[in-house]
Amino acid sequence: MRRVDEKRDLRRRACGAQADGFTLIEMLIALLILSFGLLSAGQLMYLAMGSASLARSKGNAAMVAQDKLEFLADVYRRNRADADLTVGDHGPEQVEILNPNSGTALNRFRIVWNVSTVPDPRAGKVLHARLVRVTVTPLGTGAAVNNQIGLNKTVSVSSIFSTRFQ
C-alpha cells in the first residue's frame, strides 16, 4: 500500500500542480471544434441523400425517355404515316414508376415529344426521315411540374428515324 502512495507522489511532483486536468477554455475549444465537425458531417449526409435521389430520378427519366423513343421507332418501322409521327408537338402522357416490392410510386413523369423533318444540305433533295425529340419532366402531386434544384431534372433524348438505317 505504501508503494502505491509513493508512486502517486512521484507523479504529482513530476507533472506539477498545474497539470491536474483540462481548463474551461480547452474544453470550450474542443466542443467548438467537435460541433463544427458534426455540422459538416450532417451537411454531407444531406448532400449524399440528395445525390442518390437525383441519380434515381434521372435514371428513371432516361429509361422512360428511351422506352418512348423505342416505341416510336417501332411505330415508324410499321407505319410511317402514324398520327404519333406527324410533324409537330405530341403528348403529354403521364407515366408512373412503381416500386416492385411495395407497389408505391417512386417517380411520376410527363412525356412530350416533338417530330420534325430532317433538313438536307443538298439543294432539291428531300430526306425521308424524322427527327424525334422526347422530353421527360418529373411531376409532383397532380399534374404540377416537380423541378426542385438538386433533386430531379428534365431529360431530353433525340433520334433520327429513317428507312435507310433500318
PDB file of C-alpha atoms in Angstrom:
ATOM      1  CA  MET A   1       0.000   0.000   0.000  1.00  0.00           C
ATOM      2  CA  ARG A   2       2.821   2.330   0.812  1.00  0.00           C
ATOM      3  CA  ARG A   3       4.446   1.693  -2.527  1.00  0.00           C
ATOM      4  CA  VAL A   4       1.312   2.853  -4.439  1.00  0.00           C
ATOM      5  CA  ASP A   5       1.184   6.092  -2.455  1.00  0.00           C
ATOM      6  CA  GLU A   6       4.861   6.762  -3.195  1.00  0.00           C
ATOM      7  CA  LYS A   7       4.251   6.341  -6.944  1.00  0.00           C
ATOM      8  CA  ARG A   8       1.357   8.835  -6.828  1.00  0.00           C
ATOM      9  CA  ASP A   9       3.501  11.359  -5.018  1.00  0.00           C
ATOM     10  CA  LEU A  10       6.279  10.964  -7.603  1.00  0.00           C
ATOM     11  CA  ARG A  11       3.811  11.552 -10.437  1.00  0.00           C
ATOM     12  CA  ARG A  12       2.413  14.667  -8.807  1.00  0.00           C
ATOM     13  CA  ARG A  13       5.870  16.114  -8.301  1.00  0.00           C
ATOM     14  CA  ALA A  14       6.934  15.314 -11.878  1.00  0.00           C
ATOM     15  CA  CYS A  15       3.800  16.841 -13.504  1.00  0.00           C
ATOM     16  CA  GLY A  16       3.421  19.736 -11.139  1.00  0.00           C
ATOM     17  CA  ALA A  17       0.246  21.025  -9.567  1.00  0.00           C
ATOM     18  CA  GLN A  18      -0.791  22.898 -12.759  1.00  0.00           C
ATOM     19  CA  ALA A  19      -1.375  19.772 -14.939  1.00  0.00           C
ATOM     20  CA  ASP A  20      -4.155  18.094 -12.957  1.00  0.00           C
ATOM     21  CA  GLY A  21      -6.873  18.428 -15.689  1.00  0.00           C
ATOM     22  CA  PHE A  22      -8.273  20.417 -18.592  1.00  0.00           C
ATOM     23  CA  THR A  23      -9.118  24.076 -18.248  1.00  0.00           C
ATOM     24  CA  LEU A  24     -12.506  25.501 -19.127  1.00  0.00           C
ATOM     25  CA  ILE A  25     -11.100  27.233 -22.231  1.00  0.00           C
ATOM     26  CA  GLU A  26      -9.617  23.974 -23.529  1.00  0.00           C
ATOM     27  CA  MET A  27     -12.962  22.219 -23.096  1.00  0.00           C
ATOM     28  CA  LEU A  28     -14.853  25.023 -24.868  1.00  0.00           C
ATOM     29  CA  ILE A  29     -12.431  24.954 -27.799  1.00  0.00           C
ATOM     30  CA  ALA A  30     -12.747  21.168 -28.045  1.00  0.00           C
ATOM     31  CA  LEU A  31     -16.564  21.437 -28.027  1.00  0.00           C
ATOM     32  CA  LEU A  32     -16.440  24.143 -30.703  1.00  0.00           C
ATOM     33  CA  ILE A  33     -14.251  22.008 -32.981  1.00  0.00           C
ATOM     34  CA  LEU A  34     -16.444  18.962 -32.380  1.00  0.00           C
ATOM     35  CA  SER A  35     -19.660  20.878 -33.138  1.00  0.00           C
ATOM     36  CA  PHE A  36     -18.261  22.214 -36.443  1.00  0.00           C
ATOM     37  CA  GLY A  37     -17.237  18.693 -37.409  1.00  0.00           C
ATOM     38  CA  LEU A  38     -20.679  17.280 -36.638  1.00  0.00           C
ATOM     39  CA  LEU A  39     -22.421  20.079 -38.555  1.00  0.00           C
ATOM     40  CA  SER A  40     -20.218  19.403 -41.571  1.00  0.00           C
ATOM     41  CA  ALA A  41     -20.941  15.686 -41.397  1.00  0.00           C
ATOM     42  CA  GLY A  42     -24.682  16.414 -41.259  1.00  0.00           C
ATOM     43  CA  GLN A  43     -24.483  18.559 -44.389  1.00  0.00           C
ATOM     44  CA  LEU A  44     -22.520  15.846 -46.187  1.00  0.00           C
ATOM     45  CA  MET A  45     -25.153  13.259 -45.287  1.00  0.00           C
ATOM     46  CA  TYR A  46     -27.903  15.571 -46.628  1.00  0.00           C
ATOM     47  CA  LEU A  47     -25.983  16.059 -49.893  1.00  0.00           C
ATOM     48  CA  ALA A  48     -25.392  12.318 -50.237  1.00  0.00           C
ATOM     49  CA  MET A  49     -29.103  11.562 -49.836  1.00  0.00           C
ATOM     50  CA  GLY A  50     -29.962  14.297 -52.354  1.00  0.00           C
ATOM     51  CA  SER A  51     -27.446  12.882 -54.826  1.00  0.00           C
ATOM     52  CA  ALA A  52     -28.937   9.410 -54.520  1.00  0.00           C
ATOM     53  CA  SER A  53     -32.431  10.809 -55.137  1.00  0.00           C
ATOM     54  CA  LEU A  54     -31.202  12.804 -58.145  1.00  0.00           C
ATOM     55  CA  ALA A  55     -29.446   9.760 -59.617  1.00  0.00           C
ATOM     56  CA  ARG A  56     -32.576   7.626 -59.235  1.00  0.00           C
ATOM     57  CA  SER A  57     -34.810  10.314 -60.732  1.00  0.00           C
ATOM     58  CA  LYS A  58     -32.506  10.948 -63.704  1.00  0.00           C
ATOM     59  CA  GLY A  59     -32.021   7.226 -64.304  1.00  0.00           C
ATOM     60  CA  ASN A  60     -35.757   6.598 -64.302  1.00  0.00           C
ATOM     61  CA  ALA A  61     -36.372   9.614 -66.556  1.00  0.00           C
ATOM     62  CA  ALA A  62     -33.746   8.397 -69.038  1.00  0.00           C
ATOM     63  CA  MET A  63     -35.303   4.923 -69.002  1.00  0.00           C
ATOM     64  CA  VAL A  64     -38.785   6.367 -69.676  1.00  0.00           C
ATOM     65  CA  ALA A  65     -37.457   8.585 -72.496  1.00  0.00           C
ATOM     66  CA  GLN A  66     -35.588   5.691 -74.108  1.00  0.00           C
ATOM     67  CA  ASP A  67     -38.638   3.449 -73.826  1.00  0.00           C
ATOM     68  CA  LYS A  68     -40.832   6.049 -75.562  1.00  0.00           C
ATOM     69  CA  LEU A  69     -38.204   6.576 -78.268  1.00  0.00           C
ATOM     70  CA  GLU A  70     -38.024   2.819 -78.921  1.00  0.00           C
ATOM     71  CA  PHE A  71     -41.829   2.637 -79.067  1.00  0.00           C
ATOM     72  CA  LEU A  72     -41.929   5.479 -81.621  1.00  0.00           C
ATOM     73  CA  ALA A  73     -39.150   3.829 -83.669  1.00  0.00           C
ATOM     74  CA  ASP A  74     -41.193   0.627 -83.771  1.00  0.00           C
ATOM     75  CA  VAL A  75     -44.262   2.603 -84.870  1.00  0.00           C
ATOM     76  CA  TYR A  76     -42.138   4.271 -87.585  1.00  0.00           C
ATOM     77  CA  ARG A  77     -40.994   0.876 -88.900  1.00  0.00           C
ATOM     78  CA  ARG A  78     -44.595  -0.377 -89.087  1.00  0.00           C
ATOM     79  CA  ASN A  79     -46.385   2.774 -90.292  1.00  0.00           C
ATOM     80  CA  ARG A  80     -44.537   5.997 -91.164  1.00  0.00           C
ATOM     81  CA  ALA A  81     -47.862   7.879 -91.504  1.00  0.00           C
ATOM     82  CA  ASP A  82     -48.985   7.168 -87.916  1.00  0.00           C
ATOM     83  CA  ALA A  83     -50.528  10.119 -86.037  1.00  0.00           C
ATOM     84  CA  ASP A  84     -47.778   9.954 -83.372  1.00  0.00           C
ATOM     85  CA  LEU A  85     -45.160  10.660 -86.060  1.00  0.00           C
ATOM     86  CA  THR A  86     -46.730  13.658 -87.809  1.00  0.00           C
ATOM     87  CA  VAL A  87     -44.630  16.816 -87.752  1.00  0.00           C
ATOM     88  CA  GLY A  88     -45.317  18.848 -84.599  1.00  0.00           C
ATOM     89  CA  ASP A  89     -45.658  18.514 -80.841  1.00  0.00           C
ATOM     90  CA  HIS A  90     -47.304  15.470 -79.272  1.00  0.00           C
ATOM     91  CA  GLY A  91     -48.390  14.498 -75.786  1.00  0.00           C
ATOM     92  CA  PRO A  92     -48.421  14.963 -72.874  1.00  0.00           C
ATOM     93  CA  GLU A  93     -48.589  11.470 -71.456  1.00  0.00           C
ATOM     94  CA  GLN A  94     -48.109  10.631 -67.798  1.00  0.00           C
ATOM     95  CA  VAL A  95     -46.030   7.667 -66.649  1.00  0.00           C
ATOM     96  CA  GLU A  96     -45.585   6.384 -63.115  1.00  0.00           C
ATOM     97  CA  ILE A  97     -42.619   4.257 -61.980  1.00  0.00           C
ATOM     98  CA  LEU A  98     -43.653   1.848 -59.210  1.00  0.00           C
ATOM     99  CA  ASN A  99     -41.541   0.124 -56.583  1.00  0.00           C
ATOM    100  CA  PRO A 100     -41.785  -3.601 -57.443  1.00  0.00           C
ATOM    101  CA  ASN A 101     -41.591  -4.621 -53.775  1.00  0.00           C
ATOM    102  CA  SER A 102     -44.216  -2.369 -52.222  1.00  0.00           C
ATOM    103  CA  GLY A 103     -46.139  -1.052 -55.231  1.00  0.00           C
ATOM    104  CA  THR A 104     -45.659   2.558 -54.144  1.00  0.00           C
ATOM    105  CA  ALA A 105     -44.883   5.279 -56.681  1.00  0.00           C
ATOM    106  CA  LEU A 106     -41.176   6.121 -56.977  1.00  0.00           C
ATOM    107  CA  ASN A 107     -41.394   8.730 -59.742  1.00  0.00           C
ATOM    108  CA  ARG A 108     -44.053  10.291 -61.952  1.00  0.00           C
ATOM    109  CA  PHE A 109     -43.187  11.840 -65.301  1.00  0.00           C
ATOM    110  CA  ARG A 110     -44.811  13.815 -68.096  1.00  0.00           C
ATOM    111  CA  ILE A 111     -43.684  12.784 -71.589  1.00  0.00           C
ATOM    112  CA  VAL A 112     -43.916  15.089 -74.605  1.00  0.00           C
ATOM    113  CA  TRP A 113     -42.284  14.558 -77.977  1.00  0.00           C
ATOM    114  CA  ASN A 114     -41.617  16.697 -80.987  1.00  0.00           C
ATOM    115  CA  VAL A 115     -41.351  15.349 -84.524  1.00  0.00           C
ATOM    116  CA  SER A 116     -39.665  17.403 -87.234  1.00  0.00           C
ATOM    117  CA  THR A 117     -38.217  16.833 -90.674  1.00  0.00           C
ATOM    118  CA  VAL A 118     -34.506  16.392 -91.160  1.00  0.00           C
ATOM    119  CA  PRO A 119     -33.095  19.118 -93.418  1.00  0.00           C
ATOM    120  CA  ASP A 120     -30.942  18.042 -96.344  1.00  0.00           C
ATOM    121  CA  PRO A 121     -27.979  20.305 -97.127  1.00  0.00           C
ATOM    122  CA  ARG A 122     -28.175  19.353-100.806  1.00  0.00           C
ATOM    123  CA  ALA A 123     -30.395  21.618-102.892  1.00  0.00           C
ATOM    124  CA  GLY A 124     -33.563  19.997-104.194  1.00  0.00           C
ATOM    125  CA  LYS A 125     -33.151  16.808-102.150  1.00  0.00           C
ATOM    126  CA  VAL A 126     -35.660  15.623 -99.576  1.00  0.00           C
ATOM    127  CA  LEU A 127     -34.765  13.185 -96.830  1.00  0.00           C
ATOM    128  CA  HIS A 128     -37.434  10.693 -95.849  1.00  0.00           C
ATOM    129  CA  ALA A 129     -36.509  10.846 -92.195  1.00  0.00           C
ATOM    130  CA  ARG A 130     -37.896  12.232 -88.963  1.00  0.00           C
ATOM    131  CA  LEU A 131     -36.074  13.859 -86.063  1.00  0.00           C
ATOM    132  CA  VAL A 132     -37.835  12.855 -82.844  1.00  0.00           C
ATOM    133  CA  ARG A 133     -37.046  14.572 -79.539  1.00  0.00           C
ATOM    134  CA  VAL A 134     -38.601  13.051 -76.395  1.00  0.00           C
ATOM    135  CA  THR A 135     -38.662  15.225 -73.260  1.00  0.00           C
ATOM    136  CA  VAL A 136     -39.422  13.749 -69.835  1.00  0.00           C
ATOM    137  CA  THR A 137     -40.309  16.106 -66.974  1.00  0.00           C
ATOM    138  CA  PRO A 138     -40.749  14.994 -63.331  1.00  0.00           C
ATOM    139  CA  LEU A 139     -44.201  15.539 -61.822  1.00  0.00           C
ATOM    140  CA  GLY A 140     -45.242  16.157 -58.246  1.00  0.00           C
ATOM    141  CA  THR A 141     -48.709  15.597 -56.889  1.00  0.00           C
ATOM    142  CA  GLY A 142     -51.396  16.036 -59.517  1.00  0.00           C
ATOM    143  CA  ALA A 143     -50.061  17.401 -62.777  1.00  0.00           C
ATOM    144  CA  ALA A 144     -47.739  20.023 -61.270  1.00  0.00           C
ATOM    145  CA  VAL A 145     -44.144  20.002 -62.517  1.00  0.00           C
ATOM    146  CA  ASN A 146     -41.730  18.945 -59.772  1.00  0.00           C
ATOM    147  CA  ASN A 147     -38.428  20.528 -60.749  1.00  0.00           C
ATOM    148  CA  GLN A 148     -36.529  21.005 -57.486  1.00  0.00           C
ATOM    149  CA  ILE A 149     -32.906  22.075 -57.656  1.00  0.00           C
ATOM    150  CA  GLY A 150     -30.626  19.143 -56.861  1.00  0.00           C
ATOM    151  CA  LEU A 151     -33.404  16.564 -56.629  1.00  0.00           C
ATOM    152  CA  ASN A 152     -34.718  15.996 -60.159  1.00  0.00           C
ATOM    153  CA  LYS A 153     -34.122  17.166 -63.708  1.00  0.00           C
ATOM    154  CA  THR A 154     -35.788  17.238 -67.100  1.00  0.00           C
ATOM    155  CA  VAL A 155     -34.293  14.739 -69.574  1.00  0.00           C
ATOM    156  CA  SER A 156     -34.388  15.056 -73.380  1.00  0.00           C
ATOM    157  CA  VAL A 157     -33.376  12.317 -75.828  1.00  0.00           C
ATOM    158  CA  SER A 158     -33.274  12.705 -79.620  1.00  0.00           C
ATOM    159  CA  SER A 159     -33.067  10.275 -82.511  1.00  0.00           C
ATOM    160  CA  ILE A 160     -33.453  10.279 -86.278  1.00  0.00           C
ATOM    161  CA  PHE A 161     -35.791   7.696 -87.794  1.00  0.00           C
ATOM    162  CA  SER A 162     -35.063   6.761 -91.385  1.00  0.00           C
ATOM    163  CA  THR A 163     -35.773   3.827 -93.652  1.00  0.00           C
ATOM    164  CA  ARG A 164     -32.139   3.684 -94.691  1.00  0.00           C
ATOM    165  CA  PHE A 165     -30.875   2.930 -91.169  1.00  0.00           C
ATOM    166  CA  GLN A 166     -33.233   0.036 -90.527  1.00  0.00           C
TER     167      GLN A 166
END
